[in-house]
XYZ file of C-alpha atoms in Angstrom:
771
model
C 0.026 0.012 -0.044
C 2.839 2.407 0.774
C 4.528 1.678 -2.409
C 1.334 2.010 -4.337
C 0.826 5.548 -2.859
C 4.384 6.487 -3.559
C 4.287 5.531 -7.318
C 0.764 6.215 -8.534
C 0.809 9.426 -10.432
C -2.939 10.139 -10.741
C -3.683 12.821 -8.201
C -7.214 11.895 -7.476
C -6.448 8.104 -7.088
C -3.661 8.965 -4.742
C -6.128 10.590 -2.326
C -8.158 7.389 -2.188
C -5.033 5.331 -1.639
C -3.851 7.801 1.051
C -7.161 7.225 2.950
C -6.683 3.507 3.000
C -3.033 3.802 3.745
C -3.606 5.920 6.886
C -6.377 3.567 7.956
C -4.115 0.516 7.684
C -1.371 2.207 9.678
C -3.761 3.081 12.420
C -5.199 -0.390 12.474
C -1.707 -1.786 12.891
C -1.102 0.415 15.892
C -4.454 -0.627 17.454
C -3.721 -4.347 16.875
C -0.283 -3.990 18.407
C -1.677 -2.238 21.490
C -4.295 -5.033 21.857
C -1.501 -7.615 21.848
C 0.416 -5.519 24.387
C -2.531 -5.538 26.834
C -3.139 -9.229 26.232
C 0.483 -10.501 26.615
C 1.845 -7.732 29.004
C 4.759 -6.981 26.885
C 5.876 -4.765 23.915
C 7.411 -7.580 21.934
C 5.756 -10.510 20.317
C 7.374 -13.479 18.637
C 5.774 -14.899 15.610
C 8.533 -17.182 14.292
C 6.159 -20.216 14.407
C 3.553 -18.328 12.401
C 6.151 -17.211 9.880
C 7.324 -20.784 9.337
C 3.830 -22.068 8.962
C 2.897 -19.402 6.356
C 6.135 -19.834 4.497
C 7.001 -16.165 5.029
C 10.250 -14.276 5.786
C 10.899 -11.700 8.539
C 10.974 -9.107 5.824
C 7.322 -9.706 5.105
C 6.249 -8.639 8.649
C 8.560 -5.596 8.707
C 6.484 -2.346 9.052
C 7.426 -0.033 6.130
C 7.669 3.767 6.722
C 5.810 5.800 4.144
C 8.009 8.087 2.212
C 5.448 10.814 2.130
C 6.263 11.777 5.687
C 9.413 13.555 4.192
C 8.509 14.110 0.559
C 5.464 16.250 1.348
C 7.275 18.469 3.838
C 10.484 19.176 1.851
C 9.888 22.971 1.796
C 9.345 23.168 5.580
C 12.369 21.069 6.222
C 14.547 23.068 3.863
C 13.452 26.266 5.554
C 14.024 24.942 9.085
C 17.568 23.809 8.019
C 18.325 27.102 6.395
C 17.338 28.887 9.582
C 19.469 26.430 11.774
C 22.461 26.719 9.444
C 22.363 30.570 9.493
C 22.005 30.565 13.349
C 24.984 28.308 13.699
C 27.058 30.221 11.185
C 26.407 33.474 13.196
C 27.756 31.674 16.207
C 30.944 30.801 14.263
C 30.016 27.057 14.137
C 30.422 25.872 10.532
C 30.422 22.253 9.469
C 33.731 20.928 8.307
C 33.811 20.709 4.596
C 36.358 18.477 2.782
C 38.754 20.698 0.906
C 38.778 19.779 -2.815
C 42.066 18.499 -3.964
C 43.878 20.477 -6.510
C 42.856 19.063 -9.897
C 45.119 18.745 -12.934
C 44.347 20.273 -16.306
C 43.112 18.162 -19.067
C 46.537 18.177 -20.902
C 48.550 17.314 -17.819
C 46.192 14.456 -16.874
C 46.544 12.924 -20.478
C 50.268 13.297 -20.262
C 50.466 11.488 -16.914
C 48.219 8.718 -18.230
C 50.376 8.374 -21.332
C 53.520 8.087 -19.341
C 52.232 5.491 -17.005
C 50.673 3.346 -19.861
C 53.899 3.440 -22.030
C 55.916 2.476 -19.065
C 53.592 -0.437 -18.288
C 53.661 -1.646 -21.951
C 57.509 -1.426 -21.925
C 57.759 -3.501 -18.764
C 55.341 -6.260 -20.199
C 57.276 -6.287 -23.487
C 60.546 -6.763 -21.738
C 59.254 -9.471 -19.555
C 57.927 -11.359 -22.535
C 61.156 -11.082 -24.481
C 63.135 -12.074 -21.480
C 61.112 -15.296 -21.130
C 61.338 -16.082 -24.968
C 65.091 -15.577 -25.057
C 65.555 -17.930 -22.026
C 63.576 -20.604 -23.689
C 65.480 -20.410 -26.925
C 68.756 -20.487 -24.986
C 67.743 -23.649 -23.118
C 66.609 -25.287 -26.369
C 70.018 -24.525 -28.097
C 72.035 -25.918 -25.154
C 70.092 -29.215 -25.196
C 70.281 -29.371 -29.023
C 66.519 -30.180 -29.217
C 64.723 -29.795 -32.481
C 60.953 -29.207 -32.684
C 59.411 -32.304 -34.417
C 55.669 -31.397 -33.523
C 53.408 -31.248 -36.563
C 50.610 -28.817 -37.090
C 47.757 -31.164 -36.391
C 49.091 -32.312 -33.056
C 49.870 -28.670 -32.008
C 46.245 -27.775 -32.854
C 44.897 -30.601 -30.762
C 46.972 -29.353 -27.807
C 45.707 -25.783 -28.145
C 41.990 -26.995 -28.479
C 42.408 -29.108 -25.362
C 43.674 -26.151 -23.376
C 41.122 -23.742 -24.640
C 38.071 -26.173 -24.143
C 39.269 -27.051 -20.657
C 39.572 -23.338 -19.778
C 35.980 -22.545 -21.105
C 34.496 -25.535 -19.348
C 36.148 -24.687 -15.966
C 35.033 -21.038 -16.269
C 31.469 -22.089 -16.952
C 31.358 -24.514 -13.925
C 32.897 -21.859 -11.669
C 30.255 -19.318 -12.858
C 27.383 -21.826 -12.174
C 28.847 -22.692 -8.800
C 29.163 -18.963 -7.829
C 25.616 -18.200 -8.964
C 24.307 -21.113 -6.852
C 26.165 -19.948 -3.864
C 24.949 -16.345 -4.344
C 21.368 -17.763 -4.614
C 21.779 -19.643 -1.301
C 23.374 -16.617 0.465
C 26.667 -18.448 1.051
C 28.799 -15.868 -0.626
C 27.886 -12.112 -1.219
C 26.966 -10.881 -4.829
C 29.602 -9.030 -6.781
C 29.491 -5.340 -6.923
C 27.095 -4.441 -9.670
C 28.134 -1.096 -11.232
C 27.071 -1.848 -14.707
C 24.421 0.106 -16.595
C 21.919 -2.884 -16.496
C 21.902 -2.896 -12.649
C 18.146 -3.589 -11.839
C 18.275 -1.859 -8.398
C 19.718 1.412 -9.899
C 17.218 1.319 -12.872
C 14.343 0.789 -10.388
C 15.458 3.816 -8.328
C 15.659 5.973 -11.453
C 12.096 4.890 -12.494
C 10.765 5.711 -9.015
C 12.434 9.148 -9.163
C 10.984 9.841 -12.595
C 7.463 8.930 -11.414
C 7.776 11.328 -8.420
C 8.564 14.144 -10.875
C 5.473 13.309 -12.909
C 3.488 13.263 -9.589
C 4.663 16.745 -8.802
C 3.676 18.032 -12.237
C 0.225 16.327 -12.188
C -0.465 17.572 -8.566
C 0.339 21.156 -9.519
C -2.053 20.991 -12.502
C -4.710 19.400 -10.234
C -4.464 22.160 -7.645
C -4.687 24.823 -10.368
C -7.792 23.027 -11.796
C -9.500 23.116 -8.438
C -9.281 26.840 -8.248
C -10.403 27.380 -11.898
C -13.374 25.023 -11.708
C -14.589 26.509 -8.458
C -14.556 30.009 -9.904
C -16.439 28.955 -13.024
C -19.165 27.082 -10.921
C -19.572 30.135 -8.765
C -20.033 32.387 -11.820
C -22.273 30.074 -13.891
C -24.421 28.191 -11.326
C -24.271 30.377 -8.185
C -27.308 32.493 -9.015
C -29.434 29.346 -9.975
C -28.365 27.600 -6.777
C -29.405 30.625 -4.691
C -32.785 30.913 -6.274
C -33.544 27.186 -5.850
C -32.605 27.262 -2.239
C -34.738 30.255 -1.494
C -37.799 28.631 -3.224
C -37.246 25.479 -1.151
C -36.963 27.228 2.149
C -39.989 29.439 1.356
C -42.002 26.349 0.491
C -40.996 24.877 3.875
C -42.219 27.993 5.615
C -45.672 27.692 3.998
C -46.098 23.886 4.695
C -45.096 24.322 8.355
C -47.527 27.328 8.602
C -50.327 25.307 7.072
C -49.829 22.350 9.508
C -48.961 24.009 12.805
C -50.463 27.485 12.438
C -47.164 29.196 13.123
C -43.955 29.724 11.386
C -41.093 27.250 12.384
C -37.806 28.252 14.047
C -34.877 28.460 11.725
C -32.211 25.899 12.425
C -29.079 27.435 13.956
C -25.616 27.379 12.203
C -24.168 24.815 14.580
C -26.794 22.220 13.284
C -26.042 23.004 9.647
C -28.652 25.681 9.049
C -31.091 24.944 6.207
C -28.971 21.859 5.211
C -30.576 20.005 8.137
C -34.081 20.587 6.678
C -33.790 18.750 3.488
C -32.792 15.311 4.522
C -35.545 13.553 2.554
C -38.165 14.305 5.252
C -41.579 15.794 4.692
C -43.225 18.226 7.157
C -45.550 15.449 8.389
C -42.449 13.375 9.389
C -41.005 16.350 11.213
C -44.315 16.934 13.069
C -44.380 13.211 14.035
C -40.878 13.398 15.499
C -41.650 16.364 17.550
C -44.820 14.667 18.889
C -42.861 11.528 19.706
C -40.254 13.464 21.517
C -42.864 15.123 23.849
C -44.416 11.746 24.553
C -41.015 10.306 25.397
C -40.395 13.073 27.887
C -43.690 12.309 29.642
C -42.912 8.595 29.845
C -39.458 9.231 31.197
C -40.886 11.175 34.196
C -43.355 8.424 34.999
C -40.991 5.508 34.490
C -38.009 6.856 36.515
C -38.781 4.693 39.588
C -39.306 1.609 37.423
C -36.087 2.100 35.582
C -34.063 2.537 38.777
C -35.321 -0.915 39.967
C -34.591 -2.571 36.658
C -31.176 -1.003 36.573
C -30.293 -2.487 39.939
C -31.358 -5.919 38.790
C -29.334 -5.572 35.660
C -26.278 -4.484 37.533
C -26.545 -7.574 39.828
C -26.715 -9.773 36.724
C -23.757 -8.100 35.251
C -21.686 -8.636 38.383
C -22.530 -12.322 38.256
C -21.533 -12.485 34.554
C -18.244 -10.542 35.105
C -17.282 -13.159 37.749
C -17.507 -15.708 35.121
C -14.755 -15.843 32.284
C -16.232 -14.075 29.256
C -13.030 -14.190 27.192
C -11.257 -11.565 25.230
C -13.269 -9.167 23.068
C -11.764 -6.827 20.406
C -12.458 -3.128 20.958
C -14.230 -1.222 18.144
C -11.822 0.255 15.614
C -11.803 3.762 14.350
C -9.742 2.955 11.314
C -11.706 0.161 9.775
C -14.330 2.584 8.523
C -11.610 4.654 6.740
C -10.349 1.412 4.986
C -13.878 0.399 4.111
C -14.754 3.972 2.863
C -11.625 4.073 0.595
C -12.363 0.585 -0.712
C -15.907 1.464 -1.605
C -14.871 4.862 -3.134
C -12.338 3.121 -5.373
C -14.899 0.393 -6.536
C -17.580 3.061 -7.209
C -15.405 5.558 -9.059
C -12.310 3.959 -10.445
C -12.675 0.130 -10.634
C -14.766 0.088 -13.945
C -13.604 3.490 -15.242
C -12.339 3.477 -18.799
C -9.128 5.426 -18.957
C -7.773 4.467 -22.398
C -7.560 8.130 -23.441
C -5.774 9.104 -20.162
C -2.374 7.386 -20.532
C -0.660 10.460 -18.816
C -2.865 9.840 -15.760
C -4.039 13.444 -15.596
C -6.942 14.620 -13.275
C -10.533 14.135 -14.131
C -12.447 17.441 -14.578
C -15.840 15.925 -14.052
C -14.993 14.557 -10.701
C -13.592 17.980 -9.688
C -16.873 19.662 -10.892
C -18.955 17.279 -8.862
C -16.838 17.860 -5.653
C -16.675 21.705 -6.136
C -20.382 21.999 -6.881
C -21.172 20.735 -3.304
C -18.681 23.161 -1.920
C -20.175 26.120 -3.926
C -23.685 25.034 -2.802
C -22.630 25.029 0.881
C -21.067 28.493 0.401
C -24.253 29.819 -1.302
C -26.377 28.115 1.405
C -24.667 30.115 4.100
C -25.488 33.433 2.348
C -29.088 32.272 1.731
C -29.583 31.293 5.452
C -28.595 34.822 6.503
C -31.079 36.283 4.121
C -33.912 33.817 4.964
C -33.438 34.232 8.768
C -34.164 37.943 8.344
C -37.202 37.083 6.178
C -38.512 34.689 8.689
C -38.108 37.209 11.514
C -40.031 39.683 9.520
C -42.946 37.192 8.811
C -43.157 36.351 12.515
C -43.259 40.064 13.385
C -46.132 40.658 10.897
C -48.064 37.599 12.269
C -47.608 38.702 15.897
C -48.954 42.223 15.139
C -52.011 40.696 13.430
C -52.639 38.576 16.518
C -51.753 41.414 19.029
C -49.059 39.374 20.694
C -46.068 40.750 22.383
C -42.662 40.066 21.112
C -41.170 36.951 22.320
C -38.470 37.340 24.930
C -35.005 36.742 23.636
C -33.430 33.606 24.779
C -30.350 34.006 26.947
C -27.292 32.590 25.443
C -25.540 30.069 27.424
C -22.227 31.255 28.714
C -19.285 29.181 27.692
C -16.920 28.202 30.325
C -13.454 29.612 29.615
C -10.706 27.020 30.032
C -7.521 27.831 31.751
C -4.927 29.275 29.408
C -1.229 29.040 29.812
C 0.438 32.305 30.340
C 2.614 33.431 27.418
C 5.947 34.538 28.960
C 7.257 35.696 25.592
C 4.437 37.576 23.974
C 6.677 40.232 22.395
C 9.141 37.877 20.711
C 8.744 36.303 17.318
C 9.089 32.519 16.637
C 12.288 33.009 14.777
C 13.925 34.902 17.739
C 12.822 32.053 20.176
C 14.247 29.433 17.788
C 17.586 31.209 17.412
C 17.886 31.537 21.194
C 17.325 27.777 21.717
C 19.851 26.978 19.001
C 22.422 29.263 20.553
C 21.820 27.659 24.011
C 22.261 24.197 22.429
C 18.689 23.078 23.259
C 17.727 22.580 19.606
C 20.435 20.434 18.025
C 21.180 19.214 14.598
C 21.165 15.357 14.335
C 22.816 13.101 11.786
C 20.536 11.951 8.972
C 20.012 8.268 9.810
C 17.232 6.050 8.529
C 15.697 3.311 10.778
C 16.600 0.737 8.127
C 20.238 1.525 8.866
C 19.707 0.187 12.393
C 20.830 -3.312 11.306
C 19.676 -6.419 13.233
C 17.985 -9.804 12.773
C 14.688 -11.161 13.917
C 14.608 -13.387 16.932
C 13.809 -16.899 15.500
C 13.696 -18.676 18.882
C 11.235 -16.497 20.771
C 8.328 -18.918 20.658
C 10.523 -21.958 21.449
C 11.928 -20.302 24.558
C 8.498 -19.286 25.777
C 7.336 -22.869 25.392
C 10.218 -23.921 27.618
C 9.228 -21.268 30.152
C 12.108 -18.914 29.441
C 11.519 -15.232 28.661
C 13.297 -14.341 25.364
C 15.010 -10.925 24.679
C 13.854 -9.178 21.557
C 15.835 -9.035 18.384
C 17.141 -5.777 16.890
C 14.534 -6.075 14.139
C 11.762 -6.420 16.808
C 13.029 -3.212 18.370
C 12.920 -1.366 15.090
C 9.330 -2.395 14.576
C 8.144 -1.186 17.976
C 9.837 2.229 17.493
C 8.128 2.432 14.029
C 4.610 1.534 15.361
C 4.488 3.692 18.421
C 6.959 6.450 17.469
C 7.221 7.061 13.749
C 3.681 6.479 12.394
C 1.867 8.588 14.886
C 4.390 11.467 14.575
C 4.530 11.292 10.833
C 0.885 11.033 9.905
C -1.305 13.756 11.252
C -4.604 11.814 10.342
C -3.413 8.730 12.245
C -2.553 10.900 15.342
C -5.943 12.626 15.271
C -7.682 9.229 15.305
C -5.534 8.087 18.164
C -6.615 11.122 20.144
C -10.342 10.140 19.527
C -9.532 6.554 20.587
C -7.860 8.010 23.708
C -10.960 10.063 24.608
C -13.208 6.927 24.222
C -10.890 4.698 26.309
C -11.071 7.339 29.126
C -14.922 7.301 29.072
C -14.657 3.500 29.481
C -11.961 3.816 32.048
C -9.483 1.983 29.737
C -6.835 4.644 29.661
C -4.078 2.046 29.417
C -5.550 0.513 26.244
C -5.084 3.670 24.156
C -2.002 3.419 21.967
C -1.231 7.091 21.962
C 2.303 7.558 23.415
C 3.819 10.807 24.729
C 6.816 9.456 26.283
C 9.131 6.473 25.412
C 12.136 5.073 27.310
C 14.927 3.461 25.414
C 17.286 1.556 27.582
C 20.328 -0.769 26.956
C 24.044 -1.256 27.527
C 26.674 1.004 26.002
C 27.235 0.973 22.234
C 23.880 -0.799 21.521
C 22.453 2.059 19.336
C 20.153 4.042 21.507
C 21.190 7.351 20.021
C 20.958 5.875 16.554
C 17.388 4.855 17.179
C 16.562 8.305 18.381
C 18.220 9.988 15.386
C 16.453 7.463 13.007
C 13.132 8.347 14.484
C 13.719 12.045 14.048
C 14.979 11.591 10.408
C 12.085 9.447 9.339
C 9.433 12.107 10.350
C 11.657 15.234 9.917
C 11.220 16.121 13.482
C 12.794 19.053 15.480
C 15.141 17.658 18.176
C 15.346 19.253 21.651
C 18.143 17.989 23.833
C 17.303 18.274 27.605
C 20.118 16.043 28.804
C 21.531 17.159 32.174
C 25.120 17.473 30.768
C 23.906 19.549 27.818
C 21.836 21.840 30.228
C 24.491 22.362 32.863
C 24.779 26.087 33.701
C 21.814 27.098 31.432
C 18.547 28.655 32.536
C 19.497 28.433 36.398
C 16.958 28.637 39.109
C 13.116 28.051 39.131
C 12.480 30.942 36.896
C 15.009 29.745 34.412
C 13.488 26.210 34.381
C 10.098 27.687 33.900
C 11.237 29.814 30.967
C 13.020 26.767 29.466
C 9.857 24.593 29.640
C 7.819 27.451 28.206
C 10.237 27.887 25.268
C 10.489 24.190 24.577
C 6.684 23.756 24.456
C 6.008 26.961 22.446
C 8.641 26.339 19.801
C 7.886 22.622 19.802
C 4.195 23.157 19.058
C 5.033 25.521 16.229
C 7.547 23.092 14.670
C 5.668 19.819 14.926
C 6.504 16.966 14.790
C 8.877 17.457 17.759
C 11.063 14.984 19.685
C 12.441 15.898 23.092
C 15.425 13.863 24.218
C 16.542 13.384 27.795
C 19.818 11.325 27.957
C 20.751 9.431 31.050
C 17.276 10.053 32.494
C 17.935 7.730 35.442
C 20.226 10.432 36.888
C 17.213 12.750 37.462
C 15.737 10.144 39.811
C 18.795 9.189 41.798
C 18.584 9.240 45.579
C 22.060 10.685 46.025
C 23.947 12.458 43.192
C 27.788 12.157 43.508
C 29.552 15.248 44.555
C 31.681 15.158 41.525
C 28.676 15.651 39.324
C 28.141 19.313 38.808
C 25.438 19.057 36.190
C 22.544 19.055 38.781
C 20.377 16.374 37.090
C 17.895 16.359 39.984
C 16.588 19.800 39.215
C 14.632 18.308 36.340
C 12.930 15.730 38.535
C 9.720 17.671 39.180
C 9.722 19.497 35.853
C 9.954 16.523 33.548
C 6.513 14.973 34.691
C 4.882 18.342 34.326
C 6.297 18.738 30.862
C 4.890 15.434 29.805
C 1.444 16.355 31.182
C 1.511 19.663 29.439
C 1.814 17.893 26.016
C -1.710 17.956 24.753
C -3.233 15.018 23.023
C -3.568 16.575 19.686
C 0.126 17.620 19.602
C 2.595 15.554 17.846
C 5.309 15.845 20.466
C 7.231 12.796 21.884
C 9.634 12.715 24.787
C 12.279 10.078 24.362
C 14.476 9.132 27.272
C 17.669 7.016 27.045
C 19.242 5.079 29.892
C 22.432 2.990 30.204
C 21.959 2.047 33.900
C 18.303 2.384 34.831
C 18.732 0.629 38.124
C 20.644 3.560 39.560
C 17.507 5.763 39.636
C 14.034 5.384 41.410
C 12.260 2.739 39.175
C 8.669 3.800 40.134
C 9.351 7.482 39.167
C 11.246 6.491 36.037
C 8.562 4.082 34.870
C 5.696 6.330 35.596
C 7.023 9.092 33.347
C 7.350 6.867 30.315
C 4.420 4.907 28.737
C 6.611 2.584 26.557
C 9.795 0.919 27.604
C 11.982 -0.325 24.649
C 14.986 -2.515 26.031
C 17.927 -3.218 23.599
C 19.861 -6.423 24.412
C 23.187 -7.664 23.213
C 23.084 -8.560 19.511
C 22.572 -12.357 18.930
C 24.509 -14.493 16.332
C 22.332 -13.537 13.427
C 22.489 -9.830 14.128
C 26.253 -9.970 14.693
C 26.734 -11.731 11.337
C 24.659 -9.116 9.586
C 26.528 -6.246 11.266
C 29.969 -7.626 10.351
C 28.983 -8.217 6.665
C 27.256 -4.876 6.150
C 29.815 -2.695 7.994
C 32.621 -4.137 6.026
C 30.928 -3.715 2.741
C 29.911 -0.173 3.560
C 33.489 0.810 4.404
C 34.809 -0.428 1.031
C 35.884 -3.948 2.258
C 35.660 -6.913 -0.097
C 34.270 -10.196 1.369
C 36.065 -13.184 -0.152
C 36.505 -16.827 0.833
C 39.582 -15.855 2.876
C 37.373 -13.782 5.311
C 35.745 -16.203 7.707
C 32.666 -14.320 8.942
C 31.237 -17.216 10.794
C 34.293 -17.498 13.079
C 34.405 -13.744 13.477
C 30.784 -13.696 14.571
C 31.347 -16.458 17.159
C 34.481 -14.743 18.568
C 32.614 -11.374 18.796
C 29.857 -12.749 21.195
C 29.173 -10.047 23.794
C 30.170 -7.111 21.701
C 27.481 -4.635 20.470
C 26.991 -2.904 17.176
C 29.054 0.100 18.169
C 32.123 -2.154 19.046
C 31.913 -3.838 15.759
C 31.689 -0.589 13.830
C 34.684 0.751 15.654
C 36.811 -2.313 14.889
C 35.887 -2.181 11.173
C 36.820 1.511 10.991
C 40.261 0.852 12.647
C 41.145 -1.954 10.286
C 39.764 -0.584 6.994
C 42.002 2.423 6.521
C 42.737 3.827 3.146
C 46.071 2.146 3.045
C 44.497 -1.264 3.751
C 41.794 -0.871 1.200
C 44.326 -0.386 -1.494
C 46.034 -3.630 -0.608
C 42.915 -5.774 -0.883
C 43.708 -7.029 -4.422
C 47.058 -8.419 -3.403
C 46.278 -9.209 0.288
C 42.599 -10.091 0.898
C 40.957 -9.424 4.268
C 41.161 -12.032 7.066
C 39.156 -12.421 10.167
C 42.293 -12.363 12.479
C 42.824 -8.668 11.455
C 39.563 -7.581 13.306
C 40.367 -9.500 16.500
C 43.022 -7.086 17.816
C 40.800 -3.955 17.862
C 37.993 -5.985 19.547
C 40.381 -7.228 22.322
C 41.095 -3.661 23.376
C 37.383 -2.961 24.045
C 35.344 -4.077 27.069
C 32.422 -6.324 26.025
C 28.884 -6.436 27.545
C 29.185 -9.181 30.091
C 26.257 -11.466 31.037
C 25.959 -9.954 34.519
C 25.064 -6.532 33.058
C 22.389 -8.096 30.771
C 20.929 -9.996 33.856
C 20.629 -6.576 35.687
C 18.559 -5.302 32.782
C 16.319 -8.450 32.908
C 15.802 -8.259 36.618
C 14.938 -4.567 36.317
C 12.420 -5.182 33.591
C 10.783 -7.926 35.592
C 9.888 -5.259 38.305
C 8.177 -3.071 35.858
C 4.284 -3.257 35.657
C 4.413 -5.200 32.442
C 6.954 -7.635 33.924
C 4.941 -8.203 37.105
C 1.691 -8.615 35.280
C 3.352 -11.171 32.867
C 4.847 -13.039 35.681
C 1.515 -13.298 37.481
C -0.275 -14.449 34.315
C 2.305 -17.218 33.787
C 1.930 -18.357 37.511
C -1.874 -18.406 37.084
C -1.604 -20.478 33.836
C 0.759 -22.907 35.577
C -1.552 -23.149 38.594
C -4.486 -23.874 36.224
C -2.688 -26.628 34.484
C -1.714 -28.223 37.746
C -5.396 -28.104 39.039
C -6.425 -29.789 35.698
C -3.849 -32.540 36.209
C -5.009 -33.174 39.819
C -8.618 -33.250 38.774
C -7.790 -35.837 36.089
C -5.919 -38.001 38.481
C -8.788 -37.813 41.065
C -11.220 -38.807 38.358
C -9.255 -41.831 37.305
C -8.981 -43.014 41.025
């Protein structure tokens, strides 16, 4: 669905696909949250289902829509321009690689000629030296060549055919090994590379998309203006006639003129919903009767309600099983599907090979908009006319004017005080950049966070062992609860509606809307990379509120208050926004070391208030990272974050993938001499950051130039790894024990104990029955 929306060039079809795409994304988030509430965990292992359905882990990978960035390119470029100008004014300029002094065309040709002639001379001298040595040996022995031409031809044919056959067999063997994944494919830099051709085709389609979209937007304005000029007067006269007819019919039936519907209820639009005046009169009469019945039956209803509550309590005691909550996204998917079937499924587009917009569809859509616009003008005129008719009727009957109804006063909600009313948004943005609160992050995609799927999760759970997630599982969780709600505004608004409904049902924990996420794991496991990947995928503005970064900035209570005000004000203006708090456990430590002068505890009370101040309809996410979460107060740390994403040590599959991809990306060539299997086994306990550092130390420019004569070997990467401290099992056990004390960990442990107790009771019952 995401690829379809990215590559379809018809502007009106893309809107139908977009509706379905957003509905599918929201539905995925809903289902994931249902699984979280059922199994008391953020990670779910479906390796047995993948095996049964003959799928691969890439089939269940959640793709990130490209339109998150493509449709916001202008905003992102403007923000980057402002950020770069602010940093330049501070004297911070990115280091640019100085271009090497290039030779002129004549000098370059002369250098190539000299080198080539020298090479040819050396090759010729070597050939002549070998030929002369052979002749000298032959003359010494006195041998005379007696071979005839036919025998010589047979020898040459034998050698040539053997060479051709060996080359064919070698090529077939290499192709089979590449297909099985035993050896990497060769570097494809030819013009017929299918991946490169596919990327070029996708880029060309996006250019066509932009052209068709601009034409479509222009057509919307033109068609609207034409309809207003040609059909506006006719629509106005028709509406006036209908409304006046309604006045006369209601006057004949009830003896008085009706009240005009207010604007909140749609005005005159609510009158013509295929209802006659008789039906309207019946509805009013039924409503009055219903009010009378309610007054009489209040006592009876209370007694019945008590009986029903008693019955419900009895039913609740029994196990009713799990029931899926109603979805807000299925209707969008169904609506998009029906719209496509009704409009596009059987539509003949043989004459529209360029996939331009359809003017007739635009005219139908804009006619309704023009009619609504004209209706509002007609409503204002007809209200005055109705008031005049009522005044005339009242004078004839000698009645006094009806008293005006008092308007209900709206309760004013509490508004936050604006501490910077006289400053523009650009000034506030520049201040936060100068103070280092808004930071520039490296452009990293989440797909660059390499890691494999955990293929033993179900097996370990069957053996009563709790598995740790794979790096691919972590990537999926961050995508579902972080990237998709921040990137799509329509998905986020529906999640807000779901949150409101869940509060009404007292199911606040079941709502998948996340305002704070905690990423924890040992050193060098990629916590910052996940954060930067999340920001890159949605084009977010990153605020860094780490204690070390904020040391000495905005001191005192007033300073903290101003800081929180600036972060929220600028963050709301530059949505989506990500607020990062590094080493967040230090804020909740009982005793801070005296050597620590960053004062991390001053954010302890401010951080929960900041999270509460984030409104539901705002696309702002707070991401905390922690390397040693057990050093802080667990209750306070967990209560601030709705989602906890632990990152374990990479397993064998992930380490193998990391070694292979890092060596390739840094210019290394993987050959038979490089034993990746042994290297993966030896590096057990090391994280992705350790592996990347080892690859960088080995693959220097000098070593890359020597690959042709001296291929890479696994032993070269051992020495850099030996200088680094690995992640020991004791440290990972500390993370596991800390996670078991979280609410999800306790609930899961209790559920497993209840399930084991139920199985034991069943076994005892069966034994007793046999006896």
